[in-house]
Amino acid sequence: MAKPRGFEFWRSTLKGARYVVAPMVEQSELAWRLLSRRHGAELCYTPMLHAQVFVRDANYRRENLYSEVNQEDRPLIAQFCANDPEVFIQAALLAQDYCDAIDLNLGCPQMIAKRGHYGVFLQDEWDLLEKMIKLADEKLSVPITCKIRVFPEIEKTVKYAKMLEKAGCQLLTVHGRTKDQKGALTGIASWKHITAVREAVNIPIFANGNIQHLSDVQRCMEETGVHGVMSAEGNLHNPALFEGRSPPVWEMAEEYLEVVEKHPPCSLSCVRAHVFKLWHHTLQIHQDLREELAKAKNVAGIAEVNRQLKQRCQQLLVSLLQEEMAKDESEWTRTGLPFPHWICQPYVRPPPKDPNTENGQKASETKAVSVKRALEDSDGPNDSLSKNKQKKKARNPHKNFCPELKPKYIKCEQCGNPKGNKCVFNLCRSCCKRKAFKEVADCPGHGLRFKTKALKQSNSDTGGGLTNGNPTSQTVSTAAHDPL
């Protein structure tokens, strides 16, 4: 039976999904997907999976996909990062029976993706991508999809999308930001790029970027004509986004923790990260509970912090409803948020600082203030240190921060790391261990005793004979004095 393609795949397999939860590393796990589906999400992605690790590590496969099989969690698309066609296909073949499609990540802009050479850092290698998509389209029993970021130029973005479509991509998610739009420079996603791609190709298009409320979803679909809208950060701060609701944070947090308990296993780091996101605005005020949340050792500990946060917010809400408090400036209005901080709402990153200004003043006005004082004006020895180093100095008064006074280390002859001071080979411990093992030698400086252990083993063998097929030193010595 031929696998569905293009719009048929979107309508039949994905059931015409319009509200989509994005693939998020250690954030779109089973429990969060089930919670999101309860509140309007129609399609979810797995967290980004590393194809090479997925192929070689059975535990990784089980923990990240196989153990999360759930009939309520469909339709589901498994996303991989990869840069080798063969490895990508091997991973996809191992995953295809547990999902409805395989997605190739071509949008991750993080430094780890740059070091691993995957995600958006493959967007200029069109020959490689064409080969990967073609091979997946031929070999897999489920459709292949892609998630991309745009180029600054609309024309190049359109050519890129058409190349992927021609290679066999059956659904394309377009994040309307470029490779460099991340962190403090995230900025606004370009829906013009998304519109141009949607008009140029003949496969379903999902839009990603600028989605914080259900009204944004509707406006995006109207302006771009896309077939679905994907949300990442908006969903993390408000999993009821696709319902058009902004419920109290504790309502979502309690429901999520209930799902976690019902569908184990779920890593504690995932649970903690989600609760941090949900309570983000409140934790800016209740710093003591922020620390308690960070220290929690299990789900029960996280649930207890959630209970305390709920209690504090409800007490504040009651006090605000009292007549004498209503006249004063309330706590939540001082936060500058559109809703009280205990209501699920998006986090808006502050815009990057203008390099020509400082704290709202022009650089020329602050230049005299920002110049460092001359060394002779110092009031003490710590004035020339950064705040971070001053803290370290306070903890350890004997710590030395002067580069001239720091001891000079001799480099390892093989790798350049500092060598062991007493190493007989003038190497670091790692290189020394390899050399000593290979040559069956000792290095007292690193506590390595390969030769000593070999001699002990040799002497412990009974009857002289052979040790690992070689005559022992005792046997050789006897033969040398044989009267024959």
GROMACS .gro file of C-alpha atoms in nm:
model
  484
    1MET     CA    1   0.000   0.000   0.000
    2ALA     CA    2   0.142   0.336  -0.106
    3LYS     CA    3   0.203   0.583   0.175
    4PRO     CA    4  -0.005   0.904   0.171
    5ARG     CA    5   0.161   1.212   0.028
    6GLY     CA    6   0.124   1.587   0.057
    7PHE     CA    7  -0.228   1.708   0.128
    8GLU     CA    8  -0.364   1.354   0.146
    9PHE     CA    9  -0.115   1.283   0.426
   10TRP     CA   10  -0.217   1.602   0.609
   11ARG     CA   11  -0.590   1.536   0.576
   12SER     CA   12  -0.597   1.160   0.648
   13THR     CA   13  -0.300   1.076   0.869
   14LEU     CA   14  -0.268   1.409   1.049
   15LYS     CA   15  -0.647   1.461   1.045
   16GLY     CA   16  -0.609   1.813   0.904
   17ALA     CA   17  -0.420   1.930   1.215
   18ARG     CA   18  -0.401   2.308   1.254
   19TYR     CA   19  -0.281   2.347   1.613
   20VAL     CA   20   0.067   2.202   1.651
   21VAL     CA   21   0.306   2.165   1.946
   22ALA     CA   22   0.666   2.212   1.834
   23PRO     CA   23   0.954   1.967   1.887
   24MET     CA   24   1.142   2.094   2.194
   25VAL     CA   25   1.453   1.934   2.342
   26GLU     CA   26   1.362   1.779   2.681
   27GLN     CA   27   1.035   1.974   2.678
   28SER     CA   28   0.791   1.799   2.439
   29GLU     CA   29   0.800   1.463   2.621
   30LEU     CA   30   0.494   1.235   2.646
   31ALA     CA   31   0.343   1.391   2.960
   32TRP     CA   32   0.359   1.743   2.814
   33ARG     CA   33   0.220   1.626   2.480
   34LEU     CA   34  -0.077   1.461   2.652
   35LEU     CA   35  -0.142   1.775   2.856
   36SER     CA   36  -0.129   1.990   2.542
   37ARG     CA   37  -0.366   1.756   2.356
   38ARG     CA   38  -0.617   1.785   2.641
   39HIS     CA   39  -0.618   2.160   2.581
   40GLY     CA   40  -0.656   2.188   2.207
   41ALA     CA   41  -0.333   2.067   2.042
   42GLU     CA   42  -0.408   1.846   1.741
   43LEU     CA   43  -0.056   1.734   1.646
   44CYS     CA   44   0.264   1.695   1.848
   45TYR     CA   45   0.630   1.630   1.774
   46THR     CA   46   0.877   1.434   1.984
   47PRO     CA   47   1.175   1.623   2.123
   48MET     CA   48   1.460   1.646   1.872
   49LEU     CA   49   1.636   1.306   1.867
   50HIS     CA   50   2.002   1.264   1.771
   51ALA     CA   51   2.006   1.013   1.483
   52GLN     CA   52   2.353   0.875   1.554
   53VAL     CA   53   2.280   0.814   1.923
   54PHE     CA   54   1.937   0.668   1.837
   55VAL     CA   55   2.103   0.410   1.612
   56ARG     CA   56   2.376   0.297   1.852
   57ASP     CA   57   2.204   0.320   2.191
   58ALA     CA   58   1.907   0.094   2.272
   59ASN     CA   59   1.847   0.272   2.604
   60TYR     CA   60   1.822   0.608   2.424
   61ARG     CA   61   1.563   0.461   2.186
   62ARG     CA   62   1.361   0.315   2.470
   63GLU     CA   63   1.370   0.626   2.691
   64ASN     CA   64   1.294   0.877   2.417
   65LEU     CA   65   1.043   0.695   2.196
   66TYR     CA   66   0.969   0.326   2.255
   67SER     CA   67   0.856   0.363   2.619
   68GLU     CA   68   0.636   0.661   2.530
   69VAL     CA   69   0.398   0.478   2.297
   70ASN     CA   70   0.043   0.581   2.383
   71GLN     CA   71  -0.272   0.564   2.173
   72GLU     CA   72  -0.382   0.904   2.303
   73ASP     CA   73  -0.059   1.051   2.166
   74ARG     CA   74  -0.143   1.038   1.795
   75PRO     CA   75  -0.088   1.175   1.541
   76LEU     CA   76   0.281   1.207   1.630
   77ILE     CA   77   0.586   1.308   1.427
   78ALA     CA   78   0.935   1.201   1.538
   79GLN     CA   79   1.204   1.458   1.469
   80PHE     CA   80   1.573   1.381   1.412
   81CYS     CA   81   1.885   1.586   1.368
   82ALA     CA   82   2.140   1.430   1.134
   83ASN     CA   83   2.404   1.515   0.874
   84ASP     CA   84   2.470   1.169   0.731
   85PRO     CA   85   2.211   1.018   0.492
   86GLU     CA   86   2.280   0.656   0.590
   87VAL     CA   87   2.269   0.723   0.965
   88PHE     CA   88   1.951   0.928   0.925
   89ILE     CA   89   1.779   0.645   0.736
   90GLN     CA   90   1.889   0.384   0.991
   91ALA     CA   91   1.746   0.594   1.274
   92ALA     CA   92   1.425   0.667   1.084
   93LEU     CA   93   1.372   0.297   1.006
   94LEU     CA   94   1.402   0.218   1.377
   95ALA     CA   95   1.145   0.487   1.461
   96GLN     CA   96   0.890   0.467   1.178
   97ASP     CA   97   0.668   0.206   1.346
   98TYR     CA   98   0.618   0.432   1.650
   99CYS     CA   99   0.507   0.753   1.475
  100ASP     CA  100   0.314   0.888   1.178
  101ALA     CA  101   0.600   1.069   1.001
  102ILE     CA  102   0.971   1.143   1.032
  103ASP     CA  103   1.087   1.506   1.046
  104LEU     CA  104   1.438   1.631   0.964
  105ASN     CA  105   1.545   1.921   1.185
  106LEU     CA  106   1.688   2.200   0.968
  107GLY     CA  107   1.603   2.482   1.206
  108CYS     CA  108   1.797   2.445   1.532
  109PRO     CA  109   2.023   2.753   1.564
  110GLN     CA  110   2.194   2.669   1.895
  111MET     CA  111   2.570   2.639   1.943
  112ILE     CA  112   2.543   2.264   2.004
  113ALA     CA  113   2.393   2.231   1.654
  114LYS     CA  114   2.679   2.432   1.510
  115ARG     CA  115   2.937   2.209   1.680
  116GLY     CA  116   2.752   1.895   1.571
  117HIS     CA  117   2.691   2.035   1.221
  118TYR     CA  118   2.317   1.982   1.204
  119GLY     CA  119   1.997   2.185   1.221
  120VAL     CA  120   2.001   2.525   1.053
  121PHE     CA  121   2.376   2.492   0.991
  122LEU     CA  122   2.297   2.254   0.703
  123GLN     CA  123   2.080   2.507   0.518
  124ASP     CA  124   2.355   2.590   0.267
  125GLU     CA  125   2.432   2.224   0.184
  126TRP     CA  126   2.153   2.167  -0.063
  127ASP     CA  127   2.308   1.862  -0.232
  128LEU     CA  128   2.340   1.681   0.100
  129LEU     CA  129   1.985   1.771   0.205
  130GLU     CA  130   1.844   1.666  -0.130
  131LYS     CA  131   2.015   1.327  -0.093
  132MET     CA  132   1.887   1.280   0.263
  133ILE     CA  133   1.526   1.367   0.176
  134LYS     CA  134   1.524   1.156  -0.142
  135LEU     CA  135   1.663   0.854   0.041
  136ALA     CA  136   1.409   0.891   0.322
  137ASP     CA  137   1.123   0.927   0.074
  138GLU     CA  138   1.232   0.606  -0.100
  139LYS     CA  139   1.314   0.390   0.202
  140LEU     CA  140   1.060   0.483   0.470
  141SER     CA  141   0.706   0.354   0.505
  142VAL     CA  142   0.594   0.690   0.652
  143PRO     CA  143   0.621   1.038   0.495
  144ILE     CA  144   0.927   1.261   0.545
  145THR     CA  145   0.877   1.622   0.660
  146CYS     CA  146   1.115   1.913   0.734
  147LYS     CA  147   1.133   2.210   0.968
  148ILE     CA  148   1.341   2.503   0.841
  149ARG     CA  149   1.440   2.861   0.917
  150VAL     CA  150   1.432   3.129   0.650
  151PHE     CA  151   1.714   3.305   0.470
  152PRO     CA  152   1.723   3.686   0.488
  153GLU     CA  153   1.621   3.690   0.119
  154ILE     CA  154   1.266   3.580   0.038
  155GLU     CA  155   1.368   3.454  -0.307
  156LYS     CA  156   1.637   3.223  -0.167
  157THR     CA  157   1.397   3.093   0.098
  158VAL     CA  158   1.143   3.005  -0.172
  159LYS     CA  159   1.408   2.822  -0.380
  160TYR     CA  160   1.515   2.635  -0.068
  161ALA     CA  161   1.158   2.523   0.004
  162LYS     CA  162   1.100   2.415  -0.357
  163MET     CA  163   1.421   2.211  -0.353
  164LEU     CA  164   1.302   2.024  -0.041
  165GLU     CA  165   0.958   1.968  -0.195
  166LYS     CA  166   1.113   1.829  -0.514
  167ALA     CA  167   1.339   1.596  -0.312
  168GLY     CA  168   1.033   1.438  -0.146
  169CYS     CA  169   0.936   1.650   0.156
  170GLN     CA  170   0.561   1.600   0.216
  171LEU     CA  171   0.503   1.878   0.472
  172LEU     CA  172   0.714   2.181   0.553
  173THR     CA  173   0.724   2.384   0.873
  174VAL     CA  174   0.869   2.732   0.821
  175HIS     CA  175   1.004   2.922   1.120
  176GLY     CA  176   0.999   3.283   1.005
  177ARG     CA  177   1.333   3.373   1.169
  178THR     CA  178   1.685   3.354   1.030
  179LYS     CA  179   1.979   3.156   1.166
  180ASP     CA  180   2.103   3.457   1.364
  181GLN     CA  181   1.769   3.541   1.527
  182LYS     CA  182   1.806   3.369   1.863
  183GLY     CA  183   1.847   3.456   2.231
  184ALA     CA  184   1.848   3.831   2.290
  185LEU     CA  185   1.838   3.886   1.911
  186THR     CA  186   1.527   3.670   1.856
  187GLY     CA  187   1.316   3.959   1.726
  188ILE     CA  188   1.000   3.924   1.520
  189ALA     CA  189   0.941   3.634   1.280
  190SER     CA  190   0.873   3.728   0.918
  191TRP     CA  191   0.532   3.608   0.805
  192LYS     CA  192   0.609   3.751   0.459
  193HIS     CA  193   0.868   3.477   0.407
  194ILE     CA  194   0.616   3.215   0.520
  195THR     CA  195   0.349   3.353   0.286
  196ALA     CA  196   0.591   3.344  -0.010
  197VAL     CA  197   0.680   2.981   0.060
  198ARG     CA  198   0.315   2.878   0.099
  199GLU     CA  199   0.231   3.038  -0.237
  200ALA     CA  200   0.526   2.872  -0.414
  201VAL     CA  201   0.492   2.506  -0.310
  202ASN     CA  202   0.221   2.241  -0.341
  203ILE     CA  203   0.254   2.073  -0.002
  204PRO     CA  204   0.102   2.165   0.337
  205ILE     CA  205   0.283   2.444   0.523
  206PHE     CA  206   0.295   2.504   0.899
  207ALA     CA  207   0.398   2.846   1.030
  208ASN     CA  208   0.615   2.897   1.337
  209GLY     CA  209   0.698   3.225   1.513
  210ASN     CA  210   0.517   3.512   1.693
  211ILE     CA  211   0.252   3.280   1.844
  212GLN     CA  212   0.162   3.382   2.198
  213HIS     CA  213  -0.221   3.373   2.202
  214LEU     CA  214  -0.497   3.200   2.008
  215SER     CA  215  -0.566   3.533   1.836
  216ASP     CA  216  -0.210   3.517   1.695
  217VAL     CA  217  -0.285   3.170   1.555
  218GLN     CA  218  -0.597   3.292   1.379
  219ARG     CA  219  -0.429   3.607   1.248
  220CYS     CA  220  -0.131   3.407   1.118
  221MET     CA  221  -0.353   3.167   0.928
  222GLU     CA  222  -0.549   3.454   0.776
  223GLU     CA  223  -0.242   3.655   0.673
  224THR     CA  224  -0.024   3.370   0.545
  225GLY     CA  225  -0.279   3.112   0.431
  226VAL     CA  226  -0.087   2.831   0.602
  227HIS     CA  227  -0.253   2.501   0.688
  228GLY     CA  228  -0.139   2.487   1.050
  229VAL     CA  229   0.040   2.690   1.315
  230MET     CA  230   0.313   2.560   1.545
  231SER     CA  231   0.383   2.696   1.892
  232ALA     CA  232   0.690   2.640   2.111
  233GLU     CA  233   0.748   2.899   2.385
  234GLY     CA  234   0.386   3.013   2.383
  235ASN     CA  235   0.280   2.655   2.458
  236LEU     CA  236   0.540   2.616   2.735
  237HIS     CA  237   0.407   2.919   2.924
  238ASN     CA  238   0.042   2.838   2.854
  239PRO     CA  239  -0.047   2.482   2.746
  240ALA     CA  240  -0.411   2.597   2.710
  241LEU     CA  241  -0.309   2.845   2.437
  242PHE     CA  242  -0.496   2.656   2.162
  243GLU     CA  243  -0.813   2.665   2.374
  244GLY     CA  244  -0.795   3.043   2.391
  245ARG     CA  245  -0.777   3.033   2.772
  246SER     CA  246  -0.533   3.179   3.023
  247PRO     CA  247  -0.597   2.966   3.334
  248PRO     CA  248  -0.427   3.003   3.674
  249VAL     CA  249  -0.077   2.861   3.665
  250TRP     CA  250  -0.143   2.618   3.949
  251GLU     CA  251  -0.429   2.462   3.750
  252MET     CA  252  -0.196   2.372   3.462
  253ALA     CA  253   0.090   2.274   3.693
  254GLU     CA  254  -0.125   2.040   3.901
  255GLU     CA  255  -0.272   1.877   3.592
  256TYR     CA  256   0.074   1.831   3.442
  257LEU     CA  257   0.210   1.670   3.760
  258GLU     CA  258  -0.093   1.440   3.761
  259VAL     CA  259  -0.015   1.330   3.404
  260VAL     CA  260   0.352   1.276   3.499
  261GLU     CA  261   0.249   1.042   3.782
  262LYS     CA  262   0.009   0.857   3.552
  263HIS     CA  263   0.253   0.811   3.263
  264PRO     CA  264   0.602   0.733   3.401
  265PRO     CA  265   0.887   0.746   3.347
  266CYS     CA  266   0.948   1.119   3.307
  267SER     CA  267   1.288   1.268   3.387
  268LEU     CA  268   1.298   1.505   3.683
  269SER     CA  269   1.482   1.765   3.474
  270CYS     CA  270   1.187   1.780   3.230
  271VAL     CA  271   0.933   1.817   3.510
  272ARG     CA  272   1.135   2.087   3.685
  273ALA     CA  273   1.188   2.279   3.359
  274HIS     CA  274   0.814   2.282   3.284
  275VAL     CA  275   0.718   2.402   3.632
  276PHE     CA  276   0.984   2.674   3.610
  277LYS     CA  277   0.836   2.790   3.279
  278LEU     CA  278   0.479   2.787   3.405
  279TRP     CA  279   0.562   2.981   3.722
  280HIS     CA  280   0.820   3.204   3.551
  281HIS     CA  281   0.658   3.538   3.634
  282THR     CA  282   0.568   3.445   3.992
  283LEU     CA  283   0.917   3.311   4.067
  284GLN     CA  284   1.059   3.655   3.989
  285ILE     CA  285   0.881   3.770   4.306
  286HIS     CA  286   0.908   3.462   4.529
  287GLN     CA  287   1.280   3.399   4.496
  288ASP     CA  288   1.293   3.173   4.804
  289LEU     CA  289   1.060   2.922   4.637
  290ARG     CA  290   1.260   2.948   4.318
  291GLU     CA  291   1.556   2.811   4.511
  292GLU     CA  292   1.341   2.540   4.669
  293LEU     CA  293   1.220   2.434   4.325
  294ALA     CA  294   1.577   2.412   4.199
  295LYS     CA  295   1.672   2.191   4.496
  296ALA     CA  296   1.373   1.953   4.474
  297LYS     CA  297   1.491   1.591   4.457
  298ASN     CA  298   1.173   1.430   4.324
  299VAL     CA  299   0.829   1.499   4.178
  300ALA     CA  300   0.678   1.513   4.528
  301GLY     CA  301   0.919   1.794   4.617
  302ILE     CA  302   0.824   1.987   4.304
  303ALA     CA  303   0.456   1.934   4.384
  304GLU     CA  304   0.512   2.078   4.733
  305VAL     CA  305   0.673   2.394   4.590
  306ASN     CA  306   0.380   2.423   4.349
  307ARG     CA  307   0.139   2.397   4.646
  308GLN     CA  308   0.320   2.676   4.832
  309LEU     CA  309   0.319   2.902   4.527
  310LYS     CA  310  -0.053   2.838   4.482
  311GLN     CA  311  -0.119   2.917   4.847
  312ARG     CA  312   0.072   3.246   4.834
  313CYS     CA  313  -0.099   3.358   4.514
  314GLN     CA  314  -0.445   3.272   4.647
  315GLN     CA  315  -0.375   3.463   4.969
  316LEU     CA  316  -0.271   3.764   4.764
  317LEU     CA  317  -0.582   3.731   4.548
  318VAL     CA  318  -0.805   3.732   4.856
  319SER     CA  319  -0.632   4.040   4.996
  320LEU     CA  320  -0.669   4.222   4.664
  321LEU     CA  321  -1.042   4.159   4.673
  322GLN     CA  322  -1.074   4.329   5.009
  323GLU     CA  323  -1.196   4.686   4.992
  324GLU     CA  324  -0.901   4.843   5.174
  325MET     CA  325  -0.648   4.678   4.942
  326ALA     CA  326  -0.829   4.763   4.622
  327LYS     CA  327  -0.730   5.127   4.655
  328ASP     CA  328  -0.356   5.053   4.663
  329GLU     CA  329  -0.129   4.963   4.380
  330SER     CA  330  -0.143   4.585   4.367
  331GLU     CA  331   0.156   4.355   4.344
  332TRP     CA  332   0.075   4.231   3.997
  333THR     CA  333   0.037   4.577   3.844
  334ARG     CA  334   0.392   4.659   3.955
  335THR     CA  335   0.524   4.369   3.746
  336GLY     CA  336   0.416   4.537   3.422
  337LEU     CA  337   0.234   4.222   3.303
  338PRO     CA  338  -0.102   4.234   3.123
  339PHE     CA  339  -0.244   3.978   3.370
  340PRO     CA  340  -0.166   3.892   3.732
  341HIS     CA  341   0.158   3.693   3.752
  342TRP     CA  342  -0.030   3.379   3.863
  343ILE     CA  343  -0.215   3.364   3.528
  344CYS     CA  344  -0.065   3.167   3.235
  345GLN     CA  345   0.073   3.422   2.990
  346PRO     CA  346   0.365   3.449   2.747
  347TYR     CA  347   0.712   3.562   2.835
  348VAL     CA  348   0.824   3.847   2.609
  349ARG     CA  349   1.201   3.880   2.579
  350PRO     CA  350   1.329   4.233   2.634
  351PRO     CA  351   1.470   4.387   2.314
  352PRO     CA  352   1.850   4.391   2.282
  353LYS     CA  353   2.020   4.700   2.418
  354ASP     CA  354   2.116   4.968   2.169
  355PRO     CA  355   2.498   4.966   2.157
  356ASN     CA  356   2.489   5.346   2.134
  357THR     CA  357   2.293   5.383   2.456
  358GLU     CA  358   2.329   5.277   2.814
  359ASN     CA  359   2.032   5.265   3.052
  360GLY     CA  360   1.835   5.484   2.813
  361GLN     CA  361   2.102   5.752   2.788
  362LYS     CA  362   2.317   5.833   2.492
  363ALA     CA  363   2.668   5.696   2.497
  364SER     CA  364   2.814   6.047   2.486
  365GLU     CA  365   2.628   6.132   2.809
  366THR     CA  366   2.756   5.825   2.993
  367LYS     CA  367   3.103   5.804   2.848
  368ALA     CA  368   3.268   5.978   3.141
  369VAL     CA  369   3.092   5.749   3.388
  370SER     CA  370   3.164   5.423   3.208
  371VAL     CA  371   3.538   5.475   3.176
  372LYS     CA  372   3.727   5.264   3.429
  373ARG     CA  373   3.909   5.450   3.704
  374ALA     CA  374   4.284   5.472   3.678
  375LEU     CA  375   4.470   5.212   3.882
  376GLU     CA  376   4.613   5.471   4.120
  377ASP     CA  377   4.259   5.577   4.215
  378SER     CA  378   4.179   5.231   4.346
  379ASP     CA  379   4.045   5.214   4.697
  380GLY     CA  380   4.157   4.856   4.750
  381PRO     CA  381   4.306   4.549   4.585
  382ASN     CA  382   3.966   4.418   4.470
  383ASP     CA  383   3.866   4.723   4.266
  384SER     CA  384   4.042   4.598   3.954
  385LEU     CA  385   3.863   4.259   3.972
  386SER     CA  386   3.529   4.177   3.816
  387LYS     CA  387   3.232   4.122   4.045
  388ASN     CA  388   3.253   3.747   3.984
  389LYS     CA  389   3.621   3.736   4.082
  390GLN     CA  390   3.554   3.952   4.388
  391LYS     CA  391   3.299   3.694   4.505
  392LYS     CA  392   3.554   3.417   4.456
  393LYS     CA  393   3.811   3.623   4.643
  394ALA     CA  394   3.570   3.663   4.935
  395ARG     CA  395   3.521   3.287   4.953
  396ASN     CA  396   3.893   3.215   4.916
  397PRO     CA  397   4.115   3.510   5.021
  398HIS     CA  398   4.430   3.323   4.914
  399LYS     CA  399   4.312   3.270   4.554
  400ASN     CA  400   4.549   3.426   4.304
  401PHE     CA  401   4.405   3.620   4.008
  402CYS     CA  402   4.729   3.777   3.882
  403PRO     CA  403   4.832   3.613   3.550
  404GLU     CA  404   5.201   3.689   3.615
  405LEU     CA  405   5.197   3.506   3.948
  406LYS     CA  406   5.003   3.203   3.832
  407PRO     CA  407   5.217   2.888   3.795
  408LYS     CA  408   5.319   2.803   3.439
  409TYR     CA  409   5.221   2.455   3.334
  410ILE     CA  410   5.429   2.244   3.098
  411LYS     CA  411   5.216   2.105   2.818
  412CYS     CA  412   5.162   1.737   2.746
  413GLU     CA  413   5.374   1.632   2.448
  414GLN     CA  414   5.075   1.475   2.272
  415CYS     CA  415   4.759   1.676   2.341
  416GLY     CA  416   4.867   2.012   2.482
  417ASN     CA  417   4.691   1.976   2.817
  418PRO     CA  418   4.901   2.031   3.133
  419LYS     CA  419   5.133   1.735   3.190
  420GLY     CA  420   5.163   1.552   3.520
  421ASN     CA  421   5.443   1.702   3.733
  422LYS     CA  422   5.589   1.359   3.810
  423CYS     CA  423   5.491   1.177   3.490
  424VAL     CA  424   5.780   0.966   3.357
  425PHE     CA  425   5.655   1.018   2.999
  426ASN     CA  426   5.595   1.396   3.029
  427LEU     CA  427   5.226   1.345   2.943
  428CYS     CA  428   4.887   1.429   3.091
  429ARG     CA  429   4.710   1.146   3.274
  430SER     CA  430   4.490   1.046   2.980
  431CYS     CA  431   4.778   1.021   2.731
  432CYS     CA  432   5.002   0.860   2.993
  433LYS     CA  433   4.745   0.590   3.063
  434ARG     CA  434   4.720   0.498   2.694
  435LYS     CA  435   5.099   0.487   2.652
  436ALA     CA  436   5.160   0.291   2.974
  437PHE     CA  437   4.892   0.038   2.880
  438LYS     CA  438   5.030  -0.005   2.529
  439GLU     CA  439   5.391  -0.047   2.646
  440VAL     CA  440   5.305  -0.237   2.970
  441ALA     CA  441   5.491   0.023   3.175
  442ASP     CA  442   5.456   0.194   3.512
  443CYS     CA  443   5.409   0.565   3.589
  444PRO     CA  444   5.432   0.628   3.966
  445GLY     CA  445   5.344   0.995   3.911
  446HIS     CA  446   4.998   0.900   3.784
  447GLY     CA  447   4.966   0.589   3.999
  448LEU     CA  448   4.968   0.356   3.697
  449ARG     CA  449   5.108   0.001   3.758
  450PHE     CA  450   5.060  -0.193   3.437
  451LYS     CA  451   5.410  -0.347   3.442
  452THR     CA  452   5.393  -0.430   3.813
  453LYS     CA  453   5.056  -0.601   3.773
  454ALA     CA  454   5.182  -0.797   3.471
  455LEU     CA  455   5.483  -0.925   3.668
  456LYS     CA  456   5.265  -1.021   3.963
  457GLN     CA  457   5.034  -1.210   3.731
  458SER     CA  458   5.332  -1.382   3.572
  459ASN     CA  459   5.478  -1.488   3.907
  460SER     CA  460   5.143  -1.613   4.032
  461ASP     CA  461   5.110  -1.862   3.745
  462THR     CA  462   5.196  -2.207   3.873
  463GLY     CA  463   5.451  -2.442   3.713
  464GLY     CA  464   5.642  -2.184   3.510
  465GLY     CA  465   5.483  -2.276   3.178
  466LEU     CA  466   5.336  -2.014   2.950
  467THR     CA  467   5.173  -1.682   3.040
  468ASN     CA  468   4.933  -1.578   2.765
  469GLY     CA  469   5.127  -1.793   2.525
  470ASN     CA  470   5.471  -1.649   2.618
  471PRO     CA  471   5.741  -1.813   2.833
  472THR     CA  472   5.770  -1.652   3.178
  473SER     CA  473   6.089  -1.484   3.289
  474GLN     CA  474   6.143  -1.773   3.534
  475THR     CA  475   6.127  -2.032   3.255
  476VAL     CA  476   6.373  -1.837   3.040
  477SER     CA  477   6.618  -1.807   3.330
  478THR     CA  478   6.608  -2.183   3.398
  479ALA     CA  479   6.669  -2.263   3.033
  480ALA     CA  480   6.978  -2.042   3.027
  481HIS     CA  481   7.148  -2.251   3.300
  482ASP     CA  482   7.044  -2.591   3.167
  483PRO     CA  483   7.349  -2.818   3.148
  484LEU     CA  484   7.235  -2.958   2.815
   0.00000   0.00000   0.00000
